mmCIF file of C-alpha atoms in Angstrom:
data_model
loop_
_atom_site.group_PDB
_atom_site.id
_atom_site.type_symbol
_atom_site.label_atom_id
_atom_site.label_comp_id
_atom_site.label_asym_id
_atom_site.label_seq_id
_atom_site.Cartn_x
_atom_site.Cartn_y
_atom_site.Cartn_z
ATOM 1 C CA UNK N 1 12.699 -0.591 10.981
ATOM 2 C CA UNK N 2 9.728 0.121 8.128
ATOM 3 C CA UNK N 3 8.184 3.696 8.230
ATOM 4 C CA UNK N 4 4.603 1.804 8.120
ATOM 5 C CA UNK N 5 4.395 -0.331 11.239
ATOM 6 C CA UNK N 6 2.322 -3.414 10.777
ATOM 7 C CA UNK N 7 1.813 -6.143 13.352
ATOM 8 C CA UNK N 8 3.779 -9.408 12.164
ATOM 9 C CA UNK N 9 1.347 -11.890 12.320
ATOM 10 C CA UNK N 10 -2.327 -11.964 12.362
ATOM 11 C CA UNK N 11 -4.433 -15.455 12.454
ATOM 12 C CA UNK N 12 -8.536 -16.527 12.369
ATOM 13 C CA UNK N 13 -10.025 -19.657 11.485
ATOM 14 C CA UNK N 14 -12.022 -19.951 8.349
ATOM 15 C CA UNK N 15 -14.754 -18.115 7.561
ATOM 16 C CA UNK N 16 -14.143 -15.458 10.400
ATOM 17 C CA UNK N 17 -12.870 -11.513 9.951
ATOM 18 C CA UNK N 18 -9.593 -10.992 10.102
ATOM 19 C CA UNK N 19 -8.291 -7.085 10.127
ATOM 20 C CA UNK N 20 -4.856 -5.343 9.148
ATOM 21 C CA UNK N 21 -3.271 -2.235 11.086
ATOM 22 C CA UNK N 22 -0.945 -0.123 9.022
ATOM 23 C CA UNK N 23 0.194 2.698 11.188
ATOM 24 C CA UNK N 24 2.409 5.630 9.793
ATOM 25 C CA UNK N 25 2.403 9.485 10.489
ATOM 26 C CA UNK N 26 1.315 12.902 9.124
ATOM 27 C CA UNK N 27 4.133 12.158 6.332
ATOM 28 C CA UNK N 28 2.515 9.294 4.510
ATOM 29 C CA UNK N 29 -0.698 7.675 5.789
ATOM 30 C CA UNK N 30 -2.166 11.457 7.129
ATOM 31 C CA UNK N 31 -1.919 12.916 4.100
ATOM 32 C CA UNK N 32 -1.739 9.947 1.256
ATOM 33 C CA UNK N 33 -3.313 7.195 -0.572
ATOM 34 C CA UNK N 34 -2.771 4.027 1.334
ATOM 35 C CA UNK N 35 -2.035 0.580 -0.859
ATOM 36 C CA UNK N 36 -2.418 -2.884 0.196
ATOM 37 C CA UNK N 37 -0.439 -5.538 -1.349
ATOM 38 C CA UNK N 38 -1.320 -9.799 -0.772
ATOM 39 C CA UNK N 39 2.172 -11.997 -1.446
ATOM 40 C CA UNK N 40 1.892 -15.497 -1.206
ATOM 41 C CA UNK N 41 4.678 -17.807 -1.124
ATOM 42 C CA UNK N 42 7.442 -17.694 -3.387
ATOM 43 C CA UNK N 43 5.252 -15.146 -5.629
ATOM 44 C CA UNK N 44 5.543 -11.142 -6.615
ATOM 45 C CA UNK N 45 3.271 -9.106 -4.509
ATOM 46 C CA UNK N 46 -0.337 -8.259 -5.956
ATOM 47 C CA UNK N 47 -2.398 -5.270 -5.420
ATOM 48 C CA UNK N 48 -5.567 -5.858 -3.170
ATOM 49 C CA UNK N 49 -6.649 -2.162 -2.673
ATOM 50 C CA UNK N 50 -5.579 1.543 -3.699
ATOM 51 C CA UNK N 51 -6.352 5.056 -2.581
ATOM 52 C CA UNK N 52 -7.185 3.613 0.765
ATOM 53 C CA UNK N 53 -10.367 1.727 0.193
ATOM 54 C CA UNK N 54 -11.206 1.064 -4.118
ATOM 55 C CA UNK N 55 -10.666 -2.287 -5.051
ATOM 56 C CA UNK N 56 -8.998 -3.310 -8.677
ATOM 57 C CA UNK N 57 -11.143 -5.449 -10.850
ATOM 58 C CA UNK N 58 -11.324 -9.412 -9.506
ATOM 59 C CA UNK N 59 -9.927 -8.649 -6.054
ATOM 60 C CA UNK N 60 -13.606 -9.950 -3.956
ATOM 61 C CA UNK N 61 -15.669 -7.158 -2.159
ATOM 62 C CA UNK N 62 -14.599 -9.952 0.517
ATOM 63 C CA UNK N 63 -11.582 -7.504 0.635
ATOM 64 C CA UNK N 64 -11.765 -3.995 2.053
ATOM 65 C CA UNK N 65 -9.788 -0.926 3.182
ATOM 66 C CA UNK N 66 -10.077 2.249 5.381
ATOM 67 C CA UNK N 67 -8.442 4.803 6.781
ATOM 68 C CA UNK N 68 -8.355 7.202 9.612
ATOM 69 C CA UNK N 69 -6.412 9.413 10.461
ATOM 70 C CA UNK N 70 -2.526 8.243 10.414
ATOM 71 C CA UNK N 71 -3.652 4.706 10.563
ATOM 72 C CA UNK N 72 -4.997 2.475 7.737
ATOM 73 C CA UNK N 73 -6.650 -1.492 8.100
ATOM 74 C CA UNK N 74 -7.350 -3.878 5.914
ATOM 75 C CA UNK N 75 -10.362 -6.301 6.471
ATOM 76 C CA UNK N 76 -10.853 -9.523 5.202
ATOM 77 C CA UNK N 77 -13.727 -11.790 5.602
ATOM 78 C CA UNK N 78 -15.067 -14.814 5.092
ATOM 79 C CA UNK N 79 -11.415 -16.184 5.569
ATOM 80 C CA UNK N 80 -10.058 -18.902 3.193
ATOM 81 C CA UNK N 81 -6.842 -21.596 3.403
ATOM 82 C CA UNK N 82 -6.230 -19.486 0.318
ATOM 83 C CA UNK N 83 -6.100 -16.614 2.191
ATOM 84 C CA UNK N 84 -2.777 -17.484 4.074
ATOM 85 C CA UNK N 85 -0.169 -15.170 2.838
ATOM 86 C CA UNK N 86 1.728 -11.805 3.738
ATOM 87 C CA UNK N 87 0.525 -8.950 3.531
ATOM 88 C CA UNK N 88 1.904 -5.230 2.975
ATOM 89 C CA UNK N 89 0.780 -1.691 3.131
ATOM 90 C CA UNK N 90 2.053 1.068 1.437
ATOM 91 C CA UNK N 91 2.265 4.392 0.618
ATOM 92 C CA UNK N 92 3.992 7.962 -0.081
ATOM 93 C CA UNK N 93 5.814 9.585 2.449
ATOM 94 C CA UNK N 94 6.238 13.313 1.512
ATOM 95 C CA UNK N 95 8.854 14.211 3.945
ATOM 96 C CA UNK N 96 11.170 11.690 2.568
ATOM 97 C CA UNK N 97 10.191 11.834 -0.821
ATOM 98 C CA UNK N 98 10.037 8.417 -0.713
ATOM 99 C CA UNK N 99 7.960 5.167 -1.163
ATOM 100 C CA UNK N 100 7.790 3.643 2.143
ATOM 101 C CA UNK N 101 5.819 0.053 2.830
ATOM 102 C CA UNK N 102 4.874 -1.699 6.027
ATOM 103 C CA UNK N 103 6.718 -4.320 7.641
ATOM 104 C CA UNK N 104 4.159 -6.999 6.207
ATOM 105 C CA UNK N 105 1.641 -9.240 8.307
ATOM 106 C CA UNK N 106 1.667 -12.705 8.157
ATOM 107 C CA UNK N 107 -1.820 -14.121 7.799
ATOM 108 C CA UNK N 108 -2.381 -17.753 9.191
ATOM 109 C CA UNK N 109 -6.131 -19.075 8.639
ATOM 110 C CA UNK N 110 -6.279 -21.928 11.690
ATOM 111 C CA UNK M 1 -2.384 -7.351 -20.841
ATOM 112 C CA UNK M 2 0.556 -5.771 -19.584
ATOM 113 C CA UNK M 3 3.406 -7.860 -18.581
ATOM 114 C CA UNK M 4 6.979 -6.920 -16.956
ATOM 115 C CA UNK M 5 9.892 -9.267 -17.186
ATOM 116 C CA UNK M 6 13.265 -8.575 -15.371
ATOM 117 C CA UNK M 7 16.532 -9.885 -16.614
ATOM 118 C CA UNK M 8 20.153 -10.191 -15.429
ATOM 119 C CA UNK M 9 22.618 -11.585 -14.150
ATOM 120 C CA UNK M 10 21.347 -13.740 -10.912
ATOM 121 C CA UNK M 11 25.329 -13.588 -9.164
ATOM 122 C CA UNK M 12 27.210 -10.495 -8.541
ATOM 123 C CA UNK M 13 30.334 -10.246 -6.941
ATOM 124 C CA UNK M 14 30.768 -7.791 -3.978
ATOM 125 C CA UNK M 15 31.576 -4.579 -4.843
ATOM 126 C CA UNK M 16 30.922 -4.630 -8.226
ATOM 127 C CA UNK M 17 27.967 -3.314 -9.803
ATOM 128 C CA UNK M 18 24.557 -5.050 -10.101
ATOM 129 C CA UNK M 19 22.426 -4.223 -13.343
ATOM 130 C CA UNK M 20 19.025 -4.947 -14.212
ATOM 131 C CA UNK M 21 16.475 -4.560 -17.028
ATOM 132 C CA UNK M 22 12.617 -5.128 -16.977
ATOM 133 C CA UNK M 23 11.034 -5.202 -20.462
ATOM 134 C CA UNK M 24 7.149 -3.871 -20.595
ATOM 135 C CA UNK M 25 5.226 -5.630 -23.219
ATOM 136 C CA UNK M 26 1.583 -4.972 -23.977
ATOM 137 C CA UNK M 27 1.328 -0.841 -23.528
ATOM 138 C CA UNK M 28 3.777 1.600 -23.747
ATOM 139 C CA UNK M 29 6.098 2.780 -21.484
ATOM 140 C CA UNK M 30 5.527 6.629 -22.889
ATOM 141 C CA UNK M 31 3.275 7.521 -20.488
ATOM 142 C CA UNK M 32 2.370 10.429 -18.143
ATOM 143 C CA UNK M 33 0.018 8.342 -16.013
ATOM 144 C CA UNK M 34 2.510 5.821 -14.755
ATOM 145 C CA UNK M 35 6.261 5.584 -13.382
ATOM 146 C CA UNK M 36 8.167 2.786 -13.272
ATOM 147 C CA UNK M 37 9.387 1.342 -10.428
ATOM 148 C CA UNK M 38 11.417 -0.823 -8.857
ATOM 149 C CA UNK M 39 11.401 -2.878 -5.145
ATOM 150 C CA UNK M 40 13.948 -5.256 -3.188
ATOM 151 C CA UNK M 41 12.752 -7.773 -1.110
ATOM 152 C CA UNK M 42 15.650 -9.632 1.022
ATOM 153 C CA UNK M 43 15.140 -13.454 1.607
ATOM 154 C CA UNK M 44 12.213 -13.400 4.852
ATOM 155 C CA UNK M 45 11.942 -9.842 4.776
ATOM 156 C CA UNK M 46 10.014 -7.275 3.683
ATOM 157 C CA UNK M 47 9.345 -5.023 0.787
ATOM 158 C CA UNK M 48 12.280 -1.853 -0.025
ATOM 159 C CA UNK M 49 11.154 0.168 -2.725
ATOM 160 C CA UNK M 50 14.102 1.459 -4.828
ATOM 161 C CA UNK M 51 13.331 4.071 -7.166
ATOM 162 C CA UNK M 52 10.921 5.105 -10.023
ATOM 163 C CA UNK M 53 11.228 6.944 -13.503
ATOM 164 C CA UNK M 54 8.387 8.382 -15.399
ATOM 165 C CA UNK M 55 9.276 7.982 -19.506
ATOM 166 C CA UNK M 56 10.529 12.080 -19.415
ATOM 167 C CA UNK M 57 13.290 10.623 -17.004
ATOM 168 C CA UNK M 58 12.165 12.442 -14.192
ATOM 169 C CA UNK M 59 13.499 10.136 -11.261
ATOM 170 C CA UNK M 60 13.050 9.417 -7.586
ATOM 171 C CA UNK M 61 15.473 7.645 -5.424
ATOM 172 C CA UNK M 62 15.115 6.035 -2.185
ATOM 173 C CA UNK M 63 17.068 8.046 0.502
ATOM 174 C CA UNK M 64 19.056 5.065 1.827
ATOM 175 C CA UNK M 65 19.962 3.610 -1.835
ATOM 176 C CA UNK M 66 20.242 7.306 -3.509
ATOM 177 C CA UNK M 67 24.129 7.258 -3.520
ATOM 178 C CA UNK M 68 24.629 4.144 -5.449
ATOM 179 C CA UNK M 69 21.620 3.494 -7.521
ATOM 180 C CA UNK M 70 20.780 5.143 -11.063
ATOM 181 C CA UNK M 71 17.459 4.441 -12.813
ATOM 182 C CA UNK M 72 17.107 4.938 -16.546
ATOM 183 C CA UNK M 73 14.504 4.624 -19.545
ATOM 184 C CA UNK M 74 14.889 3.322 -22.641
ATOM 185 C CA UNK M 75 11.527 4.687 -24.461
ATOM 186 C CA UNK M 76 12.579 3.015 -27.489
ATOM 187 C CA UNK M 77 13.217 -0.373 -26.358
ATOM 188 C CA UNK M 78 10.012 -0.091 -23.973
ATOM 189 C CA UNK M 79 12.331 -0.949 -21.266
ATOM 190 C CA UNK M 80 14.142 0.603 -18.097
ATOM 191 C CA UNK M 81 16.671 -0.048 -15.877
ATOM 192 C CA UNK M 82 18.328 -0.688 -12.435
ATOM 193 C CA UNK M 83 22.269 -0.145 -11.676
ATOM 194 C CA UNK M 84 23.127 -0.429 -8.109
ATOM 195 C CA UNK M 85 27.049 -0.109 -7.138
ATOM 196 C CA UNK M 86 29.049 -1.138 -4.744
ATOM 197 C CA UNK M 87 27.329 -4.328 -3.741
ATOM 198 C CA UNK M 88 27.518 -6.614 -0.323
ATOM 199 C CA UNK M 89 25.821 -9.223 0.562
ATOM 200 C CA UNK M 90 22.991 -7.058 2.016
ATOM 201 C CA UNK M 91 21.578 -6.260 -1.706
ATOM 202 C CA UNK M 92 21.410 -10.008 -1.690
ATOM 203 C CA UNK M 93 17.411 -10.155 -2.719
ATOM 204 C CA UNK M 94 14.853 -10.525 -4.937
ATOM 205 C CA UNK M 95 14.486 -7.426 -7.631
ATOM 206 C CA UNK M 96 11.158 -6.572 -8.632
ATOM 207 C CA UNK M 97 10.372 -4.318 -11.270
ATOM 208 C CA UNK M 98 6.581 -2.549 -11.122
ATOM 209 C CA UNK M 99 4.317 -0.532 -12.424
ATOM 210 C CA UNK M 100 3.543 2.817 -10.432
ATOM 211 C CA UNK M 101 -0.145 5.479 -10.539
ATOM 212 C CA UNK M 102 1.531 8.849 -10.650
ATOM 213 C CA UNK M 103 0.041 10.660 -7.664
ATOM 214 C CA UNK M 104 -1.878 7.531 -6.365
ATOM 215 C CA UNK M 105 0.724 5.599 -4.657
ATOM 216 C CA UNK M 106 0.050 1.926 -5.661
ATOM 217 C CA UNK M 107 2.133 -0.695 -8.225
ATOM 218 C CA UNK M 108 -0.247 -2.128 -10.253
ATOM 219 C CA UNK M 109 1.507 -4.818 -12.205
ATOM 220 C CA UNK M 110 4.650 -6.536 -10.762
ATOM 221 C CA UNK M 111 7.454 -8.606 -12.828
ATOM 222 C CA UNK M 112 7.775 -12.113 -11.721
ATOM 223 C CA UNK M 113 10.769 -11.111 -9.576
ATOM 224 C CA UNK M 114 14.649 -12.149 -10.062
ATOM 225 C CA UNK M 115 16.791 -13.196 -7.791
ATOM 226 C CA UNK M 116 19.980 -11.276 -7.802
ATOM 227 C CA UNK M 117 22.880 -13.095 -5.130
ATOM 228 C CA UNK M 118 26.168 -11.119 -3.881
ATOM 229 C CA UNK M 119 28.773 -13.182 -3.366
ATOM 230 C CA UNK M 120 32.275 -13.655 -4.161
#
C-alpha cells in the first residue's frame, strides 16, 4: 500500500490529453514539492517534473504538473506511442521522515 | 555529465547481507546541494525508496528498512554505499542508486539499475 495513491492505469489514443492523479495528505503532497518520474520498459526512472510544476531541460512543455491542495496531476498532451510507459509521483512525507512515491500509472496510448 | 553506476554482487543468499556501491563520475559527491539516494523496485512493482546520505554523513532511513539497512559515503572514492541484512526473497529487486535536491524532493540522475536476486 504506497503513501501516494495513483490510479493503475490510464489510456488515450494519440494525440489526445491524458492526466495523472497523485493523491497523498497534509504529510507530503499538502505541504511538499511533488516529483514526477516517466519509466519505460526495462529502464531506470527519469525525472519529468519537480517542485510540482518546473520542468528539467529537454523534458517537452508537452509535459506539465500542478498541484492543489493534497492532490497533484500530471498532464500530458499531444500523446505519442512513445509515450507508453509508467509513471510515478513522488515526494517528502514529513511525518515519516521519509521519501514516499506513488503506486505508478500505467500509460497505454490506443 | 554526471553518471551513477551501481555494482555488486547480482545473487545473495537469504539471510546474509546484500552490499552495494554506486560510483558518481563527472561532479563531486562533496556537496551540500544534493544527497544521495537509493530506491528498490521489486520485479512488476513499484518504486521503495531506501535511504539517502548527504557527503557530511548525515543519513535518512526508510521506516520499514531502518533496522537492517546502513548507508555510507566514501568522499574520497566519490562513491557511497548500500548494506541491507538479513535478506529474503522479498529484497529480491532491482537497486537503484540516485541523485537527490536537498529540500526539493526529486532524484535527478538515476544509475542504470542492478539487479540484486535472494536466493539460496
Amino acid at each position: 500500500q504506497s503513501v501516494l495513491t495513483q490510479p493503475p492505469s490510464v489510456s488515450a489514443a494519440p494525440g489526445q490529453k491524458v492526466t495523472i492523479s497523485c493523491s497523498g495528505s497534509s504529510s507530503n503532497v499538502g505541504i511538499n514539492f511533488v516529483s514526477w518520474y516517466q519509466q519505460l520498459p526495462g529502464a531506470a526512472p527519469k525525472l519529468l517534473i519537480y517542485e510540482n510544476n518546473v520542468r528539467p531541460s529537454g523534458i517537452p512543455d508537452r509535459l506539465s504538473g500542478s498541484k492543489s491542495g493534497t492532490s497533484a496531476t500530471l498532464g500530458i498532451t499531444g500523446l505519442q506511442t512513445g509515450d507508453e510507459a509508467d509513471y510515478y509521483c513522488g515526494t517528502w512525507d514529513s511525518s515519516l521522515d521519509a521519501e514516499v512515491f506513488g503506486g505508478g500509472t500505467k500509460l497505454t496510448v490506443l | 555529465q554526471l553518471q551513477l553506476q551501481e555494482s555488486g554482487p547480482g545473487l545473495v543468499k537469504p539471510s546474509e547481507t546484500l552490499s552495494l556501491t554506486c560510483s558518481v563520475s563527472g561532479d563531486s559527491i562533496s556537496t551540500d546541494i544534493y544527497y544521495w539516494g537509493w530506491v528498490r523496485q521489486p520485479p512488476g512493482k513499484g518504486l521503495e525508496w531506501i535511504a539517502s546520505i548527504l557527503y557530511t554523513g548525515r543519513t535518512y532511513y526508510s521506516p520499514s528498512l531502518r533496522s537492517r539497512v546502513t548507508i555510507s559515503v566514501d568522499t574520497s572514492e566519490n562513491q557511497f554505499s548500500l548494506k541491507l541484512s538479513s535478506v529474503t526473497a522479498a529484497d529480491t529487486a532491482v537497486y537503484y542508486c540516485a541523485r537527490r535536491r536537498g529540500g526539493r524532493n526529486y532524484f535527478d540522475y538515476w544509475g542504470q539499475g542492478t539487479l540484486v536476486t535472494v536466493s539460496s
